[in-house]
Coordinates of C-alpha atoms and ligand atoms in Angstrom, one line a residue:
X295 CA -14.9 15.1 3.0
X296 CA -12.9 16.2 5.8
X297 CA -12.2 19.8 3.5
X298 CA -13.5 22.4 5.9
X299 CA -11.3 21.4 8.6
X300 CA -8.7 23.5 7.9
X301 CA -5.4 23.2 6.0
X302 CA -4.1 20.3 8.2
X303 CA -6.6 18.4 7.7
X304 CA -6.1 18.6 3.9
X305 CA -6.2 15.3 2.4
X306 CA -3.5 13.7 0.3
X307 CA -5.4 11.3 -1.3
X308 CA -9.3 11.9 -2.3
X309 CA -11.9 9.8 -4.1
X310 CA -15.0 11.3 -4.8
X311 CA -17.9 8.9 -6.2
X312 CA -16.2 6.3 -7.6
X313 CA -18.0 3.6 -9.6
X314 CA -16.5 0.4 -11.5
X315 CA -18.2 -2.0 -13.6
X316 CA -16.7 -4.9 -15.5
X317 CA -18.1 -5.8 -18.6
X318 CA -21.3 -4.9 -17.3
X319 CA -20.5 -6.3 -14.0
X320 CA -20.6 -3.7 -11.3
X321 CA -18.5 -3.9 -8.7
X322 CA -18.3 -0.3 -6.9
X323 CA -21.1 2.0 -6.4
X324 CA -20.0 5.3 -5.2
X325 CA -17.1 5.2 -2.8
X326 CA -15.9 8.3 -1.1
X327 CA -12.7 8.2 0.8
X328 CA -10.2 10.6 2.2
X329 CA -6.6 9.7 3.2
X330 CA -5.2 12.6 5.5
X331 CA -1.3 12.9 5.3
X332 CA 0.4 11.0 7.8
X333 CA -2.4 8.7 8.8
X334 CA -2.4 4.8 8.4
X335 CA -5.5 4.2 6.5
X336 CA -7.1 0.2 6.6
X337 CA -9.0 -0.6 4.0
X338 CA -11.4 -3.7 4.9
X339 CA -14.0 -5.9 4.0
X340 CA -15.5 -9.7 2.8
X341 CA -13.9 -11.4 -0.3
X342 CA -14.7 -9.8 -3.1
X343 CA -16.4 -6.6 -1.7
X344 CA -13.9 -4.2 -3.8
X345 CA -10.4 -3.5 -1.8
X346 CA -8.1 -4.4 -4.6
X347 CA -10.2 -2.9 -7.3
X348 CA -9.9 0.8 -5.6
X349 CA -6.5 -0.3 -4.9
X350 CA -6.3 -0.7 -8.5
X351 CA -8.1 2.6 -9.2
X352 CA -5.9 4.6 -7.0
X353 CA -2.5 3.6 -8.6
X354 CA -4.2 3.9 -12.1
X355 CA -4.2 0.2 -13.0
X356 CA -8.1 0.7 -13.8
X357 CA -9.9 3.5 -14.9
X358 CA -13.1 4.5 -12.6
X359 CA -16.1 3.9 -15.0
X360 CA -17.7 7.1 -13.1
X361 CA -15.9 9.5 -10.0
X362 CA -12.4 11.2 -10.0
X363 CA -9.2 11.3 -7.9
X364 CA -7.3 13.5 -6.6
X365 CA -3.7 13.3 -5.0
X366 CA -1.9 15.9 -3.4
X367 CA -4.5 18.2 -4.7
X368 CA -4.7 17.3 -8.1
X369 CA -6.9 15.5 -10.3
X370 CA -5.2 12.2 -11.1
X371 CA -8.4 10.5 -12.8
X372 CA -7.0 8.1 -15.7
X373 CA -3.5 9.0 -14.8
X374 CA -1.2 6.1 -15.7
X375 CA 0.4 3.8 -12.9
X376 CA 4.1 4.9 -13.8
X377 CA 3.2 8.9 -14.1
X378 CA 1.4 8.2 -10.2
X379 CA 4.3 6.3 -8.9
X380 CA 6.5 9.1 -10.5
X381 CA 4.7 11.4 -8.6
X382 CA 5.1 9.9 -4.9
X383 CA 2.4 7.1 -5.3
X384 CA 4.1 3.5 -4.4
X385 CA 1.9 0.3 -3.9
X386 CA 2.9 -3.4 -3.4
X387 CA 0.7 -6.1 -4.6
X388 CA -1.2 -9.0 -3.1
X389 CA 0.8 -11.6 -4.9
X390 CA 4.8 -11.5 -4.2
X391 CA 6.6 -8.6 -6.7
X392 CA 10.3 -9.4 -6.4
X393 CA 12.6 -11.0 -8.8
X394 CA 13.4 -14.1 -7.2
X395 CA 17.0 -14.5 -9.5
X396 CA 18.4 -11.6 -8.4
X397 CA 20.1 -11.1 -4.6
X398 CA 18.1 -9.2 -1.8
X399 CA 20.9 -6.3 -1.9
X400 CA 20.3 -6.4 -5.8
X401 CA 16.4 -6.1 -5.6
X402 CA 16.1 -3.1 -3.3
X403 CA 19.2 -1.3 -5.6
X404 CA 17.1 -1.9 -8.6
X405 CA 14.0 -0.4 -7.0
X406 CA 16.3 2.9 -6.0
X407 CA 17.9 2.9 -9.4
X408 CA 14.9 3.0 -11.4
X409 CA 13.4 5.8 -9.0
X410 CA 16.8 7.6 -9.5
X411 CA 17.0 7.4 -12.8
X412 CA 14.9 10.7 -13.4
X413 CA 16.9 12.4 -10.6
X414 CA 20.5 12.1 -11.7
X415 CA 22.2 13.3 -14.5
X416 CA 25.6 12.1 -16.0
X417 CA 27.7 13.9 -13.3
X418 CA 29.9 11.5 -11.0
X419 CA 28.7 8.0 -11.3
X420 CA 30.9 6.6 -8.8
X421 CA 29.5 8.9 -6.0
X422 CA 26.1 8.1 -7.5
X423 CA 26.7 4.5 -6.9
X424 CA 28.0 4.3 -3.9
X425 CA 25.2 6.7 -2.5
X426 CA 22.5 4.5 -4.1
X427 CA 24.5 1.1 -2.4
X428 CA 24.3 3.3 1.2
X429 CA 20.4 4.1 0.5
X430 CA 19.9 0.3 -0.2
X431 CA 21.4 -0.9 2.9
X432 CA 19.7 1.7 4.4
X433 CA 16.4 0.1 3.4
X434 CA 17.6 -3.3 3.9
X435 CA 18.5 -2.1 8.0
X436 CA 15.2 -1.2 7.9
X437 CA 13.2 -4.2 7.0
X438 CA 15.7 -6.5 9.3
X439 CA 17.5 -8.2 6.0
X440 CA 20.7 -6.7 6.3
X441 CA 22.5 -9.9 6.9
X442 CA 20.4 -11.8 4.2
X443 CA 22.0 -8.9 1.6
X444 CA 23.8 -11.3 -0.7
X445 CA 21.1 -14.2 -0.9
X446 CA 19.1 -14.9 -3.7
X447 CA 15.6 -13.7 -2.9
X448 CA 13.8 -17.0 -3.9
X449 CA 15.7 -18.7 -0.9
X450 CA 14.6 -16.4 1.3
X451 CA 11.7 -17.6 3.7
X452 CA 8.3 -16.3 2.6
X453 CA 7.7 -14.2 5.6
X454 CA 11.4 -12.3 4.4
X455 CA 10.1 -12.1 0.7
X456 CA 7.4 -10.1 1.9
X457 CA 9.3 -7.9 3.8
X458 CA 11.7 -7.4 0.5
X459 CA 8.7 -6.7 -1.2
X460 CA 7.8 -4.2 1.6
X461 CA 11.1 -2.9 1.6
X462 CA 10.6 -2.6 -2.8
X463 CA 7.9 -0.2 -1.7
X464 CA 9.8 1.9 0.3
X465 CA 12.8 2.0 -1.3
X466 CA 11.8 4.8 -3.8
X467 CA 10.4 7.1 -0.5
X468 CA 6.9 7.2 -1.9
X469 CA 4.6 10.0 -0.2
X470 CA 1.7 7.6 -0.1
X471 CA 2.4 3.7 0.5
X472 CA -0.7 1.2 -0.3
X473 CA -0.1 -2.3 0.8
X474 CA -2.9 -4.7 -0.5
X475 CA -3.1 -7.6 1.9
X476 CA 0.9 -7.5 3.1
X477 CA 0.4 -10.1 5.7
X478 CA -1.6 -12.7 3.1
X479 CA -0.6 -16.3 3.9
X480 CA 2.2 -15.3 7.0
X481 CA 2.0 -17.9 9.7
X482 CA 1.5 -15.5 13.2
X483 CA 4.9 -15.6 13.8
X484 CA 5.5 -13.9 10.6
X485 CA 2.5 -11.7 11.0
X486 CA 3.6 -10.4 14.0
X487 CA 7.4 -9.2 12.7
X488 CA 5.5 -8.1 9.8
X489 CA 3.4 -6.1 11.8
X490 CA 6.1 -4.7 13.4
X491 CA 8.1 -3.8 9.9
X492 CA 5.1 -2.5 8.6
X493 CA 4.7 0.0 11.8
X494 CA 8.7 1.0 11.7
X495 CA 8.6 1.9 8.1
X496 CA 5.6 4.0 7.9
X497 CA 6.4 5.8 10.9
X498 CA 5.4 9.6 9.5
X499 CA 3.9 8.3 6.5
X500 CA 0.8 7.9 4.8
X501 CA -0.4 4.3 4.9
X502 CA -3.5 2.4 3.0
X503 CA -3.6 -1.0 3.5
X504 CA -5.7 -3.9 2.9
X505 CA -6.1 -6.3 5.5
X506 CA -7.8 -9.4 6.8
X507 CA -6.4 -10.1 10.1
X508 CA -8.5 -7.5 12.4
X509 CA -5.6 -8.0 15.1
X510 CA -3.2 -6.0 12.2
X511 CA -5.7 -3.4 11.0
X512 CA -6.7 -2.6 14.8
X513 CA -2.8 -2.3 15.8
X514 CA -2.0 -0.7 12.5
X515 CA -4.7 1.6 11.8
X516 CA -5.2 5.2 12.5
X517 CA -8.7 5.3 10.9
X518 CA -10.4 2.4 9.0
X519 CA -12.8 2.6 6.3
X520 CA -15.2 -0.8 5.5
X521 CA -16.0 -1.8 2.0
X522 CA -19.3 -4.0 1.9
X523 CA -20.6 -5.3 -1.5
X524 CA -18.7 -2.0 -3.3
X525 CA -19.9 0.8 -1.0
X526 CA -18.9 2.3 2.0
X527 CA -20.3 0.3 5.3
X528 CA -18.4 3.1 7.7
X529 CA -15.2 4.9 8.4
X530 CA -13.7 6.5 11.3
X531 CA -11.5 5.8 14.1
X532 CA -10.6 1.9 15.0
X533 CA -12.9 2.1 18.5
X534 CA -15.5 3.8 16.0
X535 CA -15.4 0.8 14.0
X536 CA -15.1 -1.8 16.8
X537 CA -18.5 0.0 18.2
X538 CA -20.7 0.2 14.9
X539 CA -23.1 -2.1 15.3
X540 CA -23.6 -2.3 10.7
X541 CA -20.2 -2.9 10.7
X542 CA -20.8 -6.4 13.1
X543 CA -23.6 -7.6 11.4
X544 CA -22.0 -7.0 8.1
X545 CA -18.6 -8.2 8.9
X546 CA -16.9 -8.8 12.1
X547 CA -20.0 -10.9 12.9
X548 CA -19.1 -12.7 10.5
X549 CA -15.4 -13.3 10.9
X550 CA -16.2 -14.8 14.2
X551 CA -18.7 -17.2 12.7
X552 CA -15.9 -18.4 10.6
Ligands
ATP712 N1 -10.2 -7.6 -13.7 C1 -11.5 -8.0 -13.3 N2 -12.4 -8.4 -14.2 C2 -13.6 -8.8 -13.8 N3 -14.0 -8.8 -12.6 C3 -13.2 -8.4 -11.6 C4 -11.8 -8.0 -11.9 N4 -11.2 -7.6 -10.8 C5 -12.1 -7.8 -9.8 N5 -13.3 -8.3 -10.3 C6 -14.5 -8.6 -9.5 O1 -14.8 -7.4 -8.7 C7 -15.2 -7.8 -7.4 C8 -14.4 -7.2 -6.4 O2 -13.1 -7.8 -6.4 P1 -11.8 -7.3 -5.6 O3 -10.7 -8.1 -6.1 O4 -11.7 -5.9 -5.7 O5 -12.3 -7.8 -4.1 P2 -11.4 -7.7 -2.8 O6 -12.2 -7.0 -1.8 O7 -10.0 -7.3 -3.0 O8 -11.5 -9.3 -2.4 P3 -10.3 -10.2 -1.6 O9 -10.5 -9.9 -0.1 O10 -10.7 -11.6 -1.9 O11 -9.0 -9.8 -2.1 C9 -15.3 -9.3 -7.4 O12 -16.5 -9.8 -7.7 C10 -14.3 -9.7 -8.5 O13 -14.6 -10.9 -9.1
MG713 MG1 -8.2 -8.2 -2.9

């Protein structure tokens, strides 16, 4: 894609041709897509026109029947999910991730702990811990549940367990963040504070999200790329996007409509 624009432009995360079938049931036909360190990527489209299934690609849940992947330079193709989150890859899901039994403080230390795991040897637990409790309230500053630290994270309002889940994400300071739908069922209250989380804590980081509210992807997004029926409808900058007149016929028209 964007190769021969020198090393800046250098993608971190590249898919070349990528096609998926189900059973027979084809669902992508040949996306291309480029994620340039530091941007915020959105990822958008109808119901059912692909966006969790190359989310699902990307992080290795799903092998691409046809296409390859590349992060940080690398061919990832087939990689597994733990080896790619290992290697700086971090993704939340569309349904709610968190363990609902355990405290808010407890969730986010779990999610540094099993990061850390590989990092630390046996040397000096007790410094280890009480550097992993500082990085979890660290996190938990950052998504606003600082206060909320000791409560169970089922009790928490949903718009706070998605932030935990955000924060989850976070937590292990992945080099690429993918957030399918992160906003799904928020009242606009709670989209709005999301919003806002979402921008703090990707500040400087690469960001691919899905998204249906266009008022999120158009404050959020550096570029956007649109997925119609499993191909790529456009990409390119938000005002790009807002301009292309495929783009509202295909979709945006059809928000509206709704
Ligand atoms: N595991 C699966 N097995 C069979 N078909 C699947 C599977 N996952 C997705 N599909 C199909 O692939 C197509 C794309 O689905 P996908 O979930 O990627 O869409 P989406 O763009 O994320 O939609 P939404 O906006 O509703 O989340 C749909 O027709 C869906 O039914
Ligand atoms: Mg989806």
């Amino acid at each position: 894609m964007a190769e021969a624009a020198g090393n800046s432009a250098y993608p971190i995360l590249e898919l070349q041709g990528i096609y998926k079938d189900f059973d027979g049931l084809e669902v992508l036909f040949g996306i291309n897509l480029g994620i340039q360190k530091e941007e915020r990527h959105a990822v958008i489209g109808p119901n059912g026109a692909g966006k969790s299934t190359i989310f699902n690609i990307i992080t290795g849940k799903y092998l691409p029947s046809k296409g390859k992947i590349f992060f940080k330079g690398q061919e990832v193709t087939g990689t597994s999910p733990y080896r790619l989150n290992r290697q700086g890859l971090a993704r939340s899901f569309q349904i709610t991730n968190i363990f609902r039994t355990m405290t808010v403080f407890q969730n986010v230390r779990n999610a540094i702990l099993s990061k850390n795991k590989i990092r630390y040897n046996l040397f000096s637990r007790l410094d280890r811990m009480k550097d992993i409790s500082e990085q979890t309230e660290k996190v938990l500053e950052q998504i606003g549940l600082l206060d909320r630290k000791d409560v169970v994270a089922g009790l928490l309002s949903y718009g706070q367990q998605r932030a935990l889940e955000i924060g989850l994400t976070i937590a292990t300071e992945p080099e690429l963040i993918l957030l399918d739908e992160p906003t799904a069922g928020m009242s606009s209250e709670e989209t709005r504070e999301a919003v806002k989380l979402i921008g703090r804590v990707t500040q400087g980081k690469t960001l691919v999200i899905v998204e249906h509210d266009m008022e999120v992807v158009f404050s959020l997004a550096d570029r956007i790329t649109v997925i119609y029926y499993g191909e790529v409808l456009a990409s390119g900058p938000p005002d790009e996007i807002r301009q292309n007149q495929k783009v509202k016929d295909a979709y945006l028209g059809e928000e509206k409509e709704e």
